[in-house]
mmCIF file of C-alpha atoms in Angstrom:
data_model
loop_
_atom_site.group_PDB
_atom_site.id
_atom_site.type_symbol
_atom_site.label_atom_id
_atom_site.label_comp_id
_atom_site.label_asym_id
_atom_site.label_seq_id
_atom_site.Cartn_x
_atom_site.Cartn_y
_atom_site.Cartn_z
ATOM 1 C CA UNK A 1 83.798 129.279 108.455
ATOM 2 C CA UNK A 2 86.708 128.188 111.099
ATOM 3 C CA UNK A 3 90.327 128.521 110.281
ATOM 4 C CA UNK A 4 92.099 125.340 111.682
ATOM 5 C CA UNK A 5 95.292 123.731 111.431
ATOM 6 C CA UNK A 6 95.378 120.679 108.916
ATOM 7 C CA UNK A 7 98.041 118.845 107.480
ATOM 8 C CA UNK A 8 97.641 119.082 103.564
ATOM 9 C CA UNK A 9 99.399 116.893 101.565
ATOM 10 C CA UNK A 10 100.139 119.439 98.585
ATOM 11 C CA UNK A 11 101.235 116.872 95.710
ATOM 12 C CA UNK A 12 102.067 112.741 95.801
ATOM 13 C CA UNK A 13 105.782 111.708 97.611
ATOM 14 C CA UNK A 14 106.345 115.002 99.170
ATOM 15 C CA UNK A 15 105.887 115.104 103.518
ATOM 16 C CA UNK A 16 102.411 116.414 104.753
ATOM 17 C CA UNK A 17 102.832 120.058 105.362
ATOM 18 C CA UNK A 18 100.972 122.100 108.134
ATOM 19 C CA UNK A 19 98.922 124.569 107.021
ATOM 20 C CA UNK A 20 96.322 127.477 108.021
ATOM 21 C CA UNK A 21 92.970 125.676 106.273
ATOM 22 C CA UNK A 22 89.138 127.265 106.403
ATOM 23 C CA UNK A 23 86.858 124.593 107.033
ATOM 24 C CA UNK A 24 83.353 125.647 105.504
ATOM 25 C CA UNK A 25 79.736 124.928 108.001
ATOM 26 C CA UNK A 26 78.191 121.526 107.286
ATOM 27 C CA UNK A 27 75.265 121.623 104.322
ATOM 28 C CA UNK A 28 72.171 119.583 104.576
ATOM 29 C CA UNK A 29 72.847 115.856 105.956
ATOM 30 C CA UNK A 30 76.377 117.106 106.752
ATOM 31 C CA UNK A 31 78.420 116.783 110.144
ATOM 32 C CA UNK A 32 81.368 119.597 111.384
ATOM 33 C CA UNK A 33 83.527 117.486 113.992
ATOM 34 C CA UNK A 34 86.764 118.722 116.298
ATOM 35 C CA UNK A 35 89.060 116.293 115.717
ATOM 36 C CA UNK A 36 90.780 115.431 118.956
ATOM 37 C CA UNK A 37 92.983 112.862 118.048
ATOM 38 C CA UNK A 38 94.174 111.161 114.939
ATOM 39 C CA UNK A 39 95.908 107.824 113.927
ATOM 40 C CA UNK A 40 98.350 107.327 110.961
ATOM 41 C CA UNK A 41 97.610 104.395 108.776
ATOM 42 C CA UNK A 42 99.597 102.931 106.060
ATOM 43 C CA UNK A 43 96.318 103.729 103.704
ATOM 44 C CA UNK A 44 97.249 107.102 104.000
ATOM 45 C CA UNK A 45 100.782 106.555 102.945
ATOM 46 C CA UNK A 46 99.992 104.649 100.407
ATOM 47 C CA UNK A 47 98.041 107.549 99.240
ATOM 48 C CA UNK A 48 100.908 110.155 99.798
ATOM 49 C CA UNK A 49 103.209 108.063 97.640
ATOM 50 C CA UNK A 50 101.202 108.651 94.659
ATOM 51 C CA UNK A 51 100.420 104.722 94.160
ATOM 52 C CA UNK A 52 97.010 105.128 94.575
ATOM 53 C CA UNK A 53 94.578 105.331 91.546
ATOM 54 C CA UNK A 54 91.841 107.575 93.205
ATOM 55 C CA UNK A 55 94.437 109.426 94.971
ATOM 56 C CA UNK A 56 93.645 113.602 94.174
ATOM 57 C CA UNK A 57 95.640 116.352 95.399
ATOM 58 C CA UNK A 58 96.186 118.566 97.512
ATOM 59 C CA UNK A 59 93.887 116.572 99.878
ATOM 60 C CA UNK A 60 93.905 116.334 103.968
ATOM 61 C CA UNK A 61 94.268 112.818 104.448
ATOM 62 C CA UNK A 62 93.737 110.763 107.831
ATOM 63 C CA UNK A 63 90.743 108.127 108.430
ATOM 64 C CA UNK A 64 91.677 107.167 112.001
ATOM 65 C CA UNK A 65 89.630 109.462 113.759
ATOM 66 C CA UNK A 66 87.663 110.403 117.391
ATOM 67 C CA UNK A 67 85.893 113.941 118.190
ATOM 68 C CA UNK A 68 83.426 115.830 119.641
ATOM 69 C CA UNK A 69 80.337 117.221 116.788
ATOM 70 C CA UNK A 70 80.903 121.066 116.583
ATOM 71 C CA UNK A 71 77.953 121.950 114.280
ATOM 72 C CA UNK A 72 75.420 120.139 112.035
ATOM 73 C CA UNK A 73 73.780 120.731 108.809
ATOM 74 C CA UNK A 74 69.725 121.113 108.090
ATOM 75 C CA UNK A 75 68.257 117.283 108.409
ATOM 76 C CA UNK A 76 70.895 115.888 111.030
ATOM 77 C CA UNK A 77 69.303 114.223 113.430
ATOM 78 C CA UNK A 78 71.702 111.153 114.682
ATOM 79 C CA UNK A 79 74.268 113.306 116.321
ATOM 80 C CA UNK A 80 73.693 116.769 117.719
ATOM 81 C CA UNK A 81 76.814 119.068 118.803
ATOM 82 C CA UNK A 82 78.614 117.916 122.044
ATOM 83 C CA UNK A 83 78.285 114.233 120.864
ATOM 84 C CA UNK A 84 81.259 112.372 120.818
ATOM 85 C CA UNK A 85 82.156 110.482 117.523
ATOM 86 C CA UNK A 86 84.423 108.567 115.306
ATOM 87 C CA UNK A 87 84.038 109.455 111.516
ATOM 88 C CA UNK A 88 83.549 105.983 109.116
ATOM 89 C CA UNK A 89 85.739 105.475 105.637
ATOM 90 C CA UNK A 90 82.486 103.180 104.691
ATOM 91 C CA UNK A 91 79.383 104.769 105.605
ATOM 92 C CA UNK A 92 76.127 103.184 106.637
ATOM 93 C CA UNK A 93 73.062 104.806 105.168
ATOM 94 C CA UNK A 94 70.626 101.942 106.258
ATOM 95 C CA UNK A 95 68.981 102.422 102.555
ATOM 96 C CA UNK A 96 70.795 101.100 99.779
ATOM 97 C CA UNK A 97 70.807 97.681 99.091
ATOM 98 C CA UNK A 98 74.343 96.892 100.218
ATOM 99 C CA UNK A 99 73.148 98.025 103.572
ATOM 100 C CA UNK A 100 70.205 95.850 103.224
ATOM 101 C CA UNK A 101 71.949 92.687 102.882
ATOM 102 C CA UNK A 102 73.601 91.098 106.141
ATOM 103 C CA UNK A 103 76.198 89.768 103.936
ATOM 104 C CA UNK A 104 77.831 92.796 103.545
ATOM 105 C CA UNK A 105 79.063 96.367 105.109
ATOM 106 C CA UNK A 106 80.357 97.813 101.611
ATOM 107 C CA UNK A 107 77.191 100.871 101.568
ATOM 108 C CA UNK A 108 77.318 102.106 98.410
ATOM 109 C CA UNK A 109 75.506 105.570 98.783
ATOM 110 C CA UNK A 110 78.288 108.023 98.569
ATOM 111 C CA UNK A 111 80.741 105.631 97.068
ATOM 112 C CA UNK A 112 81.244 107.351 93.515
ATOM 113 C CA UNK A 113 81.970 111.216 95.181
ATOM 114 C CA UNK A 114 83.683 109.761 98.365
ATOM 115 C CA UNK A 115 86.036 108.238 95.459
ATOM 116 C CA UNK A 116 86.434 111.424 93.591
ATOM 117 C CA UNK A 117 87.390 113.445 96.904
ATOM 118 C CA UNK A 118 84.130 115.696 97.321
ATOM 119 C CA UNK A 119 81.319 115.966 99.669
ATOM 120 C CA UNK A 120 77.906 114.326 98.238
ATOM 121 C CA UNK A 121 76.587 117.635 96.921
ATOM 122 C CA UNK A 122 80.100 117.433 94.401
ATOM 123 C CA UNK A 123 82.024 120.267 96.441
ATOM 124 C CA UNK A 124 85.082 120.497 99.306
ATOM 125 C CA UNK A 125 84.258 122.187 102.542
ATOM 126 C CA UNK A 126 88.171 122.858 102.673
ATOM 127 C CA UNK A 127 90.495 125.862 100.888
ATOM 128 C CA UNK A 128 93.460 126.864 101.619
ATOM 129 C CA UNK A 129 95.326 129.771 100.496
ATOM 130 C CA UNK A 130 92.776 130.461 97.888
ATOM 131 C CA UNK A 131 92.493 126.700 96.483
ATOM 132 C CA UNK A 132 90.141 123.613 96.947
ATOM 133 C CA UNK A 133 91.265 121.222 99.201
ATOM 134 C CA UNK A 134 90.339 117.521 98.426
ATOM 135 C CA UNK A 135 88.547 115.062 100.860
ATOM 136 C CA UNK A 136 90.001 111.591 101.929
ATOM 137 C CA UNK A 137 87.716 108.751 102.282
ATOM 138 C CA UNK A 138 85.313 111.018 103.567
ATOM 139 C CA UNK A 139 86.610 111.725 106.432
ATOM 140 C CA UNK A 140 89.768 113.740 106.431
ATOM 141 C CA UNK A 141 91.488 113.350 109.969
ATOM 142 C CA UNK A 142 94.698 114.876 109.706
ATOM 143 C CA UNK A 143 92.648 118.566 110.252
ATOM 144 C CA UNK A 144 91.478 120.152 113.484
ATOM 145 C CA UNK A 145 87.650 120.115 111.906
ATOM 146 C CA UNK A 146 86.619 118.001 109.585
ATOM 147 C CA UNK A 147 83.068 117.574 107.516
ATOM 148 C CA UNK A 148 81.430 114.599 106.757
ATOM 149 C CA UNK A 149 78.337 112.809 105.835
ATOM 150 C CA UNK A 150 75.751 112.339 108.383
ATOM 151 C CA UNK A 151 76.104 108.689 107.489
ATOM 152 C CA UNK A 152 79.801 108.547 107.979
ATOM 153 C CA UNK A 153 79.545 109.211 111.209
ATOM 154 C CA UNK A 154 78.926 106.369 114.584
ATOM 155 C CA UNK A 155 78.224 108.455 118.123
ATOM 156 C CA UNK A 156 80.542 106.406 121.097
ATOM 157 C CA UNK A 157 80.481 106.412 124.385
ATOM 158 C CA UNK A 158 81.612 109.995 125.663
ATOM 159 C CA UNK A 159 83.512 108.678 128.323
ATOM 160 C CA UNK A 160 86.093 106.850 125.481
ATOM 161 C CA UNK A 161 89.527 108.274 125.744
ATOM 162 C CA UNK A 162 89.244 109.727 122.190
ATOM 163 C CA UNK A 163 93.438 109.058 121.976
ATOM 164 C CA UNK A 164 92.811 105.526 122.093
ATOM 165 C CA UNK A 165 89.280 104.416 120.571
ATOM 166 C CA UNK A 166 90.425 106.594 116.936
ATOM 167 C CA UNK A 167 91.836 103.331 116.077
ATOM 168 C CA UNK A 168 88.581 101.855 116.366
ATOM 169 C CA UNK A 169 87.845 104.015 113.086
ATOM 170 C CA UNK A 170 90.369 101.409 110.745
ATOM 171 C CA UNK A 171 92.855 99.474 111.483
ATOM 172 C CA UNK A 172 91.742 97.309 114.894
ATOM 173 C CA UNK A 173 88.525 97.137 114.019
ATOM 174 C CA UNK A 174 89.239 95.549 110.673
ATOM 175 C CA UNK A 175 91.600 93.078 111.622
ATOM 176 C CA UNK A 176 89.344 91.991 114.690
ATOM 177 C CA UNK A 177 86.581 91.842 112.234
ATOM 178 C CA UNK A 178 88.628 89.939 109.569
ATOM 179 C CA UNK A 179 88.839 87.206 112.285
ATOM 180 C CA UNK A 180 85.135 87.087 113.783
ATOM 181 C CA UNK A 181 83.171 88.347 110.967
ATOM 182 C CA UNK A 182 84.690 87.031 108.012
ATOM 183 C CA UNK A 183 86.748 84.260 108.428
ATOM 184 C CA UNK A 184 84.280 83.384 111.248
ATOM 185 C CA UNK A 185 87.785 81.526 113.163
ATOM 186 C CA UNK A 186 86.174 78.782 115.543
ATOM 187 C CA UNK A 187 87.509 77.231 118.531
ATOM 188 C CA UNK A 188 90.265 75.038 118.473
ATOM 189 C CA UNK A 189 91.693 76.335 115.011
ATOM 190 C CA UNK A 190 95.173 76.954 113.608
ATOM 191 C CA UNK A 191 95.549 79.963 112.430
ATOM 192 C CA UNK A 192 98.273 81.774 110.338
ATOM 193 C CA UNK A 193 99.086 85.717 110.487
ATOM 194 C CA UNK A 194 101.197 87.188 107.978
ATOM 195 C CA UNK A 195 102.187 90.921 108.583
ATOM 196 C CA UNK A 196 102.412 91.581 112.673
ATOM 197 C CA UNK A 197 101.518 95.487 112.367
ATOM 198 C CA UNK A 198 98.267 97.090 114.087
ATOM 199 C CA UNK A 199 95.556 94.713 111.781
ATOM 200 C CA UNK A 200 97.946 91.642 112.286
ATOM 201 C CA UNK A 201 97.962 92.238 116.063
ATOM 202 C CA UNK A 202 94.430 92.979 115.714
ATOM 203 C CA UNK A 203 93.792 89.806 113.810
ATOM 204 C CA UNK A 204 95.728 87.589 115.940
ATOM 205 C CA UNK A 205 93.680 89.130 118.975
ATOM 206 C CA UNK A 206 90.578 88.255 117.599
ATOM 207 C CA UNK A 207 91.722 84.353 116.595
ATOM 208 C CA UNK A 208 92.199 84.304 120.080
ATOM 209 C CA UNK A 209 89.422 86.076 121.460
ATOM 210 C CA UNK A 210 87.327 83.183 118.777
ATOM 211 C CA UNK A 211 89.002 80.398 120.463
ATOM 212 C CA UNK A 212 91.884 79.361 118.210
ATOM 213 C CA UNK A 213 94.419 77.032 119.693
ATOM 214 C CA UNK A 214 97.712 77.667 117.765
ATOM 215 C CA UNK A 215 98.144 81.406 115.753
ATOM 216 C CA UNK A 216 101.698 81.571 113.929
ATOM 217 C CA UNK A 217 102.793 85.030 113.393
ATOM 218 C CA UNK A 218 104.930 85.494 110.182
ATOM 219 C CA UNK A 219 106.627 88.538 109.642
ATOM 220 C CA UNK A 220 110.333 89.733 108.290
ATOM 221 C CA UNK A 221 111.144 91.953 110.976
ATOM 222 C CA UNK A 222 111.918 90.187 114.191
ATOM 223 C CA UNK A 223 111.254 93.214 116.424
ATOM 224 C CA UNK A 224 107.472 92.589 116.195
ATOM 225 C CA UNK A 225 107.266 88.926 117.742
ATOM 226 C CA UNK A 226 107.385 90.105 121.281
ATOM 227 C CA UNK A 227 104.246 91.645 120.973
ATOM 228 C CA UNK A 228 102.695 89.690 118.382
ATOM 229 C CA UNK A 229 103.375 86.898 121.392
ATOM 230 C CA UNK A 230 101.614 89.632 123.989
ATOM 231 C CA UNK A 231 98.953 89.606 121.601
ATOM 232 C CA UNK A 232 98.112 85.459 120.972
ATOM 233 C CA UNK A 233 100.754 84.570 119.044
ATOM 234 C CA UNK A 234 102.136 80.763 119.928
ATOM 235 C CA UNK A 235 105.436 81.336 118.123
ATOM 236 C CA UNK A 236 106.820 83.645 115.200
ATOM 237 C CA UNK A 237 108.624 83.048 111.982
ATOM 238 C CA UNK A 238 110.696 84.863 109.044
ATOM 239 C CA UNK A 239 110.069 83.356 105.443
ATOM 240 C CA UNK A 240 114.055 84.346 105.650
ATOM 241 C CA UNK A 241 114.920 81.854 107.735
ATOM 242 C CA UNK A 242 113.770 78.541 105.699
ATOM 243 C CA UNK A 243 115.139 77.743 102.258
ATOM 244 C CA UNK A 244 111.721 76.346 101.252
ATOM 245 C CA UNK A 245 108.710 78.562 100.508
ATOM 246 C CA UNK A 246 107.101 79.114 103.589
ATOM 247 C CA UNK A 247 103.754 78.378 102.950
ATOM 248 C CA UNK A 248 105.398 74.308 102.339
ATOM 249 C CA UNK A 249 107.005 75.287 106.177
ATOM 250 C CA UNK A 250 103.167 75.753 107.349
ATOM 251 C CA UNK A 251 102.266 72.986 105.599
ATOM 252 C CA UNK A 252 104.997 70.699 107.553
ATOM 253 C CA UNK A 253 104.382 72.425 110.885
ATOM 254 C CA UNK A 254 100.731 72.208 111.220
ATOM 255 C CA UNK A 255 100.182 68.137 109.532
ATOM 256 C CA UNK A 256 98.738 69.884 106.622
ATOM 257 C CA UNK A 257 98.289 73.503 106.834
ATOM 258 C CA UNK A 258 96.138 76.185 108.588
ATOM 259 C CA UNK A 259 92.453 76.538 109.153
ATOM 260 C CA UNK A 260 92.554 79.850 109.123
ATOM 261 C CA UNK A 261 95.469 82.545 107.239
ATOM 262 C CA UNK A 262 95.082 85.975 106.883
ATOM 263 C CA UNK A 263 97.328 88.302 104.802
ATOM 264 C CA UNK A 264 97.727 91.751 106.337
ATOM 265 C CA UNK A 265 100.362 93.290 103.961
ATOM 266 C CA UNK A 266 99.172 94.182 100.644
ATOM 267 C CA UNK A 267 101.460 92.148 98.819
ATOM 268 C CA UNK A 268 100.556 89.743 96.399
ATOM 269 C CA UNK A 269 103.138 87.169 96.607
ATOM 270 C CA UNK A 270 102.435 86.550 100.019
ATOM 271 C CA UNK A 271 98.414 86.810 99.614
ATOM 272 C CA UNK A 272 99.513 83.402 97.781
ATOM 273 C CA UNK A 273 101.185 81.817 100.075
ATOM 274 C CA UNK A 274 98.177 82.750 102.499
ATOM 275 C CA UNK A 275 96.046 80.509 100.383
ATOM 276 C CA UNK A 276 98.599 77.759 99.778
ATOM 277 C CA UNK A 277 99.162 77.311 103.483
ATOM 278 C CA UNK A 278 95.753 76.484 104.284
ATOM 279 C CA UNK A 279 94.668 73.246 105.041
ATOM 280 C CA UNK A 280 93.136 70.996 101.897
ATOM 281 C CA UNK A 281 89.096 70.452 102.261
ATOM 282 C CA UNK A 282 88.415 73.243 104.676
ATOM 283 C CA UNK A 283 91.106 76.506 104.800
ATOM 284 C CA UNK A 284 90.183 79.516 104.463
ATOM 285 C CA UNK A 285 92.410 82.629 103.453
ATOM 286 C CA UNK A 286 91.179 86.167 103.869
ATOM 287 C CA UNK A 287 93.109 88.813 102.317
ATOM 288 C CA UNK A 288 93.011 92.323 104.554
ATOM 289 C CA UNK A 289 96.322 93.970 102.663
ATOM 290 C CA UNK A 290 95.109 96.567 100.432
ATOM 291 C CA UNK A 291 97.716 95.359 97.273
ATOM 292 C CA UNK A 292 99.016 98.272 95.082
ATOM 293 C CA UNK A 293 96.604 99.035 91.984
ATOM 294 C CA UNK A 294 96.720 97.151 88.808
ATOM 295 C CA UNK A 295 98.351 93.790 91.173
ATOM 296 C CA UNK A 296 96.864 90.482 90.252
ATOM 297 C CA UNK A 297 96.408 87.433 92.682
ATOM 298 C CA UNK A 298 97.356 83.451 91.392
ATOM 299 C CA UNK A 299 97.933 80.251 92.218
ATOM 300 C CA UNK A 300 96.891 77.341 90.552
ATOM 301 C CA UNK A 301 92.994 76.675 90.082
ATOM 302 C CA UNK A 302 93.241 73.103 92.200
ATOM 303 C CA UNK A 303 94.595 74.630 95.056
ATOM 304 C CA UNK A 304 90.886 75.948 95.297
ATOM 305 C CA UNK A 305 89.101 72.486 93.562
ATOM 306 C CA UNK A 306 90.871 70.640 96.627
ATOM 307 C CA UNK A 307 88.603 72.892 98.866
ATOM 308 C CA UNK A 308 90.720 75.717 100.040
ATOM 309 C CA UNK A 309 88.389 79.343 100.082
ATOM 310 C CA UNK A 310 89.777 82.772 99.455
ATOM 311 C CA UNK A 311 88.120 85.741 100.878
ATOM 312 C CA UNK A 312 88.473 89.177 101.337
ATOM 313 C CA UNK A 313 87.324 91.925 103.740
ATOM 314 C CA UNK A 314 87.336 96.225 104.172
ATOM 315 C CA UNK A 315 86.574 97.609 107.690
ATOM 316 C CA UNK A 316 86.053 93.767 108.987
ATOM 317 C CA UNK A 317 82.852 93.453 107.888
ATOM 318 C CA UNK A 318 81.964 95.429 109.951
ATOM 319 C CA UNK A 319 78.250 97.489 109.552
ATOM 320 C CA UNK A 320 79.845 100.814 110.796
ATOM 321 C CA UNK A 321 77.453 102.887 112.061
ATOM 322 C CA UNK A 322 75.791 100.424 114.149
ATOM 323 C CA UNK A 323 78.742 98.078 115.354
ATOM 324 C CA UNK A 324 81.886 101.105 116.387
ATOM 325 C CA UNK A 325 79.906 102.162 118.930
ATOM 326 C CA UNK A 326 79.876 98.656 120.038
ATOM 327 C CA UNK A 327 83.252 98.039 119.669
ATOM 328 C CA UNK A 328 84.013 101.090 121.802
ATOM 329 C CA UNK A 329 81.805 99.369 124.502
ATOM 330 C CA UNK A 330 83.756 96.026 124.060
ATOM 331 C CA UNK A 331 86.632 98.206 124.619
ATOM 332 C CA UNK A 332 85.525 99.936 127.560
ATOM 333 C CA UNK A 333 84.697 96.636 129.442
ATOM 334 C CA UNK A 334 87.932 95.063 128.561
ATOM 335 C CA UNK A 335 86.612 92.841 126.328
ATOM 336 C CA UNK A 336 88.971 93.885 123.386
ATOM 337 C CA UNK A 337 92.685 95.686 123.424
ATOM 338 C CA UNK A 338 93.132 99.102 122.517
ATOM 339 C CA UNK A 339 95.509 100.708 124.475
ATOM 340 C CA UNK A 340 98.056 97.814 124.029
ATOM 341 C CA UNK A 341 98.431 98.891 120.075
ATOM 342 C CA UNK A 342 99.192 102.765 120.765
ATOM 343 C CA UNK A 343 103.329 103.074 120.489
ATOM 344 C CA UNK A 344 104.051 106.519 120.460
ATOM 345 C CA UNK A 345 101.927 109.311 120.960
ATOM 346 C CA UNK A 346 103.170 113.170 119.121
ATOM 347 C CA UNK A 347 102.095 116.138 118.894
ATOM 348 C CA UNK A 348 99.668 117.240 115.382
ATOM 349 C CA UNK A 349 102.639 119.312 114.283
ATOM 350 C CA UNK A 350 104.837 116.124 114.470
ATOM 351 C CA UNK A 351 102.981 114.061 111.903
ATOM 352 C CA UNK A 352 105.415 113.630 109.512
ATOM 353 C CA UNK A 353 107.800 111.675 112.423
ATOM 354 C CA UNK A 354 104.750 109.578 112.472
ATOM 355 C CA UNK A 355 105.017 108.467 109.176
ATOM 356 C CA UNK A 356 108.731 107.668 109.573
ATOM 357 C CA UNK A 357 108.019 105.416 112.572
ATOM 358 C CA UNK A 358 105.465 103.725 110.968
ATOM 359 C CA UNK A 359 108.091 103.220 107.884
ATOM 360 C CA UNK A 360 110.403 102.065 110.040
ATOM 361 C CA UNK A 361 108.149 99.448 111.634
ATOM 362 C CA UNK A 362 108.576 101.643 115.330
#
C-alpha cells in the first residue's frame, strides 16, 4: 500500500480538500501509475457541484492525466513499470463490440462499474481515514498514484513533457477530434465555434489544421478572442452584441450559414442555435458540451428535413488506446498545439485556485 497525497472531494459544492490517502497495489489486469501532472477540467467541476447524476462521494476526481507505471497487477502485459502513460476516461479493450466497430470509440467493457465509481472487480483501491474512497471515470488524477484498468491506460512517448501532453487525456484531444473525426471539416469550409475554452481552441485548431477557410469564434467573454484568433479564428463575436438571435447573424454573415458548428459549452440553448446556423442541404452541428442531466435539445423537425445533421461526440472519436499515443507524436513533431493551451501552471496543493481560474475564464 503507498500513502500519497490526493485531493478528495469529501461531499458535492464544497472545495477539494488535500488529504493523506492509501492507495492499495493493482489486482489482476490492473495498472498503479505516479501521477506527475494533472489538468483541471470543467467535467470535474461539474461533478464537484453535485449536478452530476453518477456523481458518488467522497471520490478523487481528475481525468487529465500523464505518469510514469509504478507497479502492475497479474496479466498486465501492455505497460510494464517505468513506462510512461496517460490514463483514458473511455477505455479500449479491443473486444467488445463497440471496439469492434470503426464507427465508434464508446468501449463498453467497464462502462457499468466505471459509472458506479469502482474498479472492475466492484471495489476502490483508495481509503482514507478509515473510509472508501470513490473512483472518477476510472482514472482519478487529482492523487499522487492512481489505479486503473489495464485498458484505460495508452503508453506515450517517454520523452513527452508529462506537464503538457496530460491534456492530451480530455479536453484537446476531443475538440481536435470533434473537428477531424466527427464532423470530418473539409477544406475550404465555414465553420462556427461556440465556447472559446481549451475544446473550442482545440476545435478551432483542428478546422484549421482540416483546411477550413473562415472559423467564427462565438463566445460572451471578450477576453478569449485574442487567442481564439492565435488559434484560427478569422474574427470573434458576442450573441450580446446583436439584437437578433445569433444563429440569424450567422446566417446573414456567411450567405446562408455554416458548414460546419460545433457547440463546446454544455448548454442547450446554444446547442440550438449550433444547428440553426448551419447551412440548409449540407450543415452539420456536433455537440461536444456535456449539458447538465435531465436537459433536452429542440428545434423544429424541418430544420433537419431541409438537410441540416446533428451529431455528437466524447473523447473526439477518438479509439484511445491506440490513437493518444499518436496524438502525443503529432504533438512532438509540431504537428498539433499543446503548449499554447497551458495558462497557468500551480502547485498540487493549489488546486482549488485552479478551479477558480477556470471559473473565472483565466
Amino acid at each position: 500500500v503507498i500513502k500519497c497525497k490526493a485531493a478528495v472531494a469529501w461531499e458535492a459544492g464544497k472545495p477539494l480538500c488535500l488529504e493523506e490517502v492509501e492507495v492499495a497495489p493493482p489486482k489482476a489486469h490492473e495498472v498503479r501509475i505516479k501521477i506527475v501532472a494533472t489538468a483541471v477540467c470543467h467535467t470535474d467541476a461539474y461533478t464537484l457541484s453535485g449536478a452530476d447524476p453518477e456523481g458518488c462521494f467522497p471520490v478523487i476526481l481528475g481525468h487529465e492525466g500523464a505518469g510514469i507505471v509504478e507497479s502492475v497487477g497479474e496479466g498486465v502485459t501492455k505497460v510494464k513499470p517505468g513506462d510512461t502513460v496517460i490514463p483514458l476516461y473511455i477505455p479500449q479493450c479491443g473486444e467488445c463490440k463497440f471496439c469492434k466497430n470503426p464507427k465508434t470509440n464508446l468501449c463498453q467493457k467497464i462502462r457499468v462499474t466505471q459509472g458506479k465509481g469502482v474498479m472492475p472487480d466492484g471495489t476502490s483501491r483508495f481509503t482514507c481515514k478509515g473510509k472508501q474512497i470513490y473512483h472518477f471515470m476510472g482514472t482519478s488524477t487529482f492523487s499522487e498514484y492512481t489505479v486503473v484498468a489495464d485498458i484505460s491506460v495508452a503508453k506515450i512517448d517517454a520523452a513527452a513533457p508529462l506537464d503538457k501532453v496530460c491534456l492530451l487525456g480530455c479536453g484537446i484531444s476531443t475538440g481536435y477530434g470533434a473537428a477531424v473525426n466527427t464532423a470530418k471539416v473539409e477544406p475550404g469550409s465555414t465553420c462556427a465555434v461556440f465556447g472559446l475554452g481549451g475544446v473550442g481552441l482545440a476545435v478551432i485548431m483542428g478546422c484549421k489544421i482540416a483546411g477550413a477557410s473562415r472559423i467564427i469564434g462565438i463566445d460572451l467573454n471578450k477576453d478569449k478572442y485574442a487567442k481564439a484568433k492565435e488559434f484560427g479564428a478569422a474574427e470573434c463575436i458576442s450573441p450580446q452584441d446583436f439584437k437578433k438571435p445569433i444563429q440569424e447573424v450567422l446566417v446573414e454573415m456567411t450567405d446562408g450559414g455554416v458548414d460546419y458548428s460545433f457547440e463546446c459549452i454544455g448548454n442547450v440553448g446554444v446547442m440550438r442555435a449550433a444547428l440553426e446556423a448551419c447551412h440548409k442541404g449540407w450543415g452539420v452541428s456536433v455537440i461536444v458540451g456535456v449539458a447538465a442531466a435531465g436537459q433536452e435539445i429542440s428545434t423544429r423537425p424541418f430544420q433537419l428535413v431541409t438537410g441540416r445533421t446533428w451529431k455528437g461526440t466524447a473523447f473526439g472519436g477518438w479509439k484511445s488506446v491506440d490513437s493518444v499515443p499518436k496524438l502525443v507524436t503529432e504533438y512532438m513533431s509540431r504537428k498539433i498545439k499543446v503548449d499554447e493551451f497551458v495558462t497557468h501552471t500551480l502547485p498540487f496543493d493549489k488546486i482549488n485556485e485552479a478551479f477558480e481560474l477556470m471559473h473565472t475564464g483565466k
